[in-house]
CSV table of C-alpha atoms in Angstrom, one decimal:
chain,number,residue,atom,x,y,z
A,513,UNK,CA,-10.5,-14.8,-1.5
A,514,UNK,CA,-9.8,-16.2,2.0
A,515,UNK,CA,-7.5,-14.8,4.8
A,516,UNK,CA,-6.9,-17.6,7.3
A,517,UNK,CA,-4.8,-15.3,9.7
A,518,UNK,CA,-7.6,-12.9,10.2
A,519,UNK,CA,-10.4,-15.4,10.1
A,520,UNK,CA,-8.7,-17.6,12.9
A,521,UNK,CA,-8.0,-14.5,15.0
A,522,UNK,CA,-11.6,-13.1,14.7
A,523,UNK,CA,-13.2,-16.5,15.0
A,524,UNK,CA,-11.2,-17.2,18.2
A,525,UNK,CA,-11.8,-13.6,19.5
A,526,UNK,CA,-8.0,-13.1,19.4
A,527,UNK,CA,-7.1,-16.4,21.3
A,528,UNK,CA,-5.5,-18.1,18.2
A,529,UNK,CA,-3.1,-16.4,16.0
A,530,UNK,CA,-1.7,-18.0,12.7
A,531,UNK,CA,1.9,-16.7,12.3
A,532,UNK,CA,4.9,-17.2,10.1
A,533,UNK,CA,2.9,-18.5,7.2
A,534,UNK,CA,4.7,-19.2,4.0
A,535,UNK,CA,3.3,-20.0,0.6
A,536,UNK,CA,3.6,-20.0,-3.2
A,537,UNK,CA,1.3,-19.8,-6.0
A,538,UNK,CA,-0.3,-23.0,-6.9
A,539,UNK,CA,-1.7,-21.9,-10.3
A,540,UNK,CA,-5.2,-22.1,-11.4
A,541,UNK,CA,-7.6,-24.1,-9.4
A,542,UNK,CA,-10.5,-26.1,-10.6
A,543,UNK,CA,-12.7,-23.0,-10.1
A,544,UNK,CA,-10.4,-21.1,-12.5
A,545,UNK,CA,-9.3,-18.8,-9.8
A,546,UNK,CA,-5.6,-18.3,-8.6
A,547,UNK,CA,-4.6,-20.4,-5.6
A,548,UNK,CA,-1.9,-20.1,-3.0
A,549,UNK,CA,-0.5,-23.3,-1.3
A,550,UNK,CA,0.1,-22.4,2.4
A,551,UNK,CA,2.6,-24.3,4.4
A,552,UNK,CA,4.9,-24.0,7.5
A,553,UNK,CA,2.2,-22.3,9.5
A,554,UNK,CA,2.8,-21.7,13.3
A,555,UNK,CA,0.1,-20.9,15.8
A,556,UNK,CA,0.1,-19.0,19.1
A,557,UNK,CA,-2.6,-20.0,21.8
A,558,UNK,CA,-3.2,-18.8,25.3
A,559,UNK,CA,-2.0,-22.1,26.6
A,560,UNK,CA,1.0,-22.4,24.4
A,561,UNK,CA,0.3,-26.0,23.6
A,562,UNK,CA,-0.5,-26.1,19.8
A,563,UNK,CA,3.0,-26.9,18.8
A,564,UNK,CA,6.8,-26.5,19.3
A,565,UNK,CA,6.9,-22.7,18.3
A,566,UNK,CA,3.8,-21.8,20.2
A,567,UNK,CA,4.8,-18.9,22.3
A,568,UNK,CA,1.5,-18.6,24.1
A,569,UNK,CA,0.0,-15.3,25.3
A,570,UNK,CA,3.4,-13.5,24.7
A,571,UNK,CA,3.2,-14.7,21.0
A,572,UNK,CA,-0.3,-13.5,20.6
A,573,UNK,CA,0.6,-10.2,22.2
A,574,UNK,CA,3.7,-9.7,20.0
A,575,UNK,CA,1.8,-10.6,16.8
A,576,UNK,CA,-1.0,-8.0,17.8
A,577,UNK,CA,1.5,-5.4,18.4
A,578,UNK,CA,3.5,-5.9,15.1
A,579,UNK,CA,0.4,-6.6,12.8
A,580,UNK,CA,-0.6,-4.0,10.4
A,581,UNK,CA,-4.1,-4.6,8.8
A,582,UNK,CA,-3.5,-4.8,5.0
A,583,UNK,CA,-5.7,-5.1,2.0
A,584,UNK,CA,-6.7,-8.6,2.9
A,585,UNK,CA,-7.9,-7.6,6.3
A,586,UNK,CA,-9.7,-4.6,5.1
A,587,UNK,CA,-11.4,-6.4,2.0
A,588,UNK,CA,-12.7,-9.2,4.4
A,589,UNK,CA,-13.7,-6.6,7.2
A,590,UNK,CA,-11.4,-8.4,9.5
A,591,UNK,CA,-9.4,-5.3,10.7
A,592,UNK,CA,-8.5,-5.6,14.3
A,593,UNK,CA,-6.8,-3.4,16.8
A,594,UNK,CA,-6.3,0.3,17.4
A,595,UNK,CA,-6.8,1.3,13.7
A,596,UNK,CA,-10.4,-0.2,13.4
A,597,UNK,CA,-12.1,3.2,14.1
A,598,UNK,CA,-9.8,5.3,11.9
A,599,UNK,CA,-11.4,6.7,8.8
A,600,UNK,CA,-9.8,6.8,5.5
């Protein structure tokens, strides 16, 4: 299992956010696991220079405010933000 949004954010210490990701099932991979084809990805970076829809720091802040960590974040220990210290 791989979670590119959380990994990019964690790797860059929150400086790069992958947003507006769309995808579809690509069926079984050569490793016999299920795959997802990801496309139409948008990034937000501090300088706002990664592409047409890069909204810079405001985009990162908006993503951070709206993001709710889910099973992917928690399974990969990528939980970020205010809820990190909460106990289940």
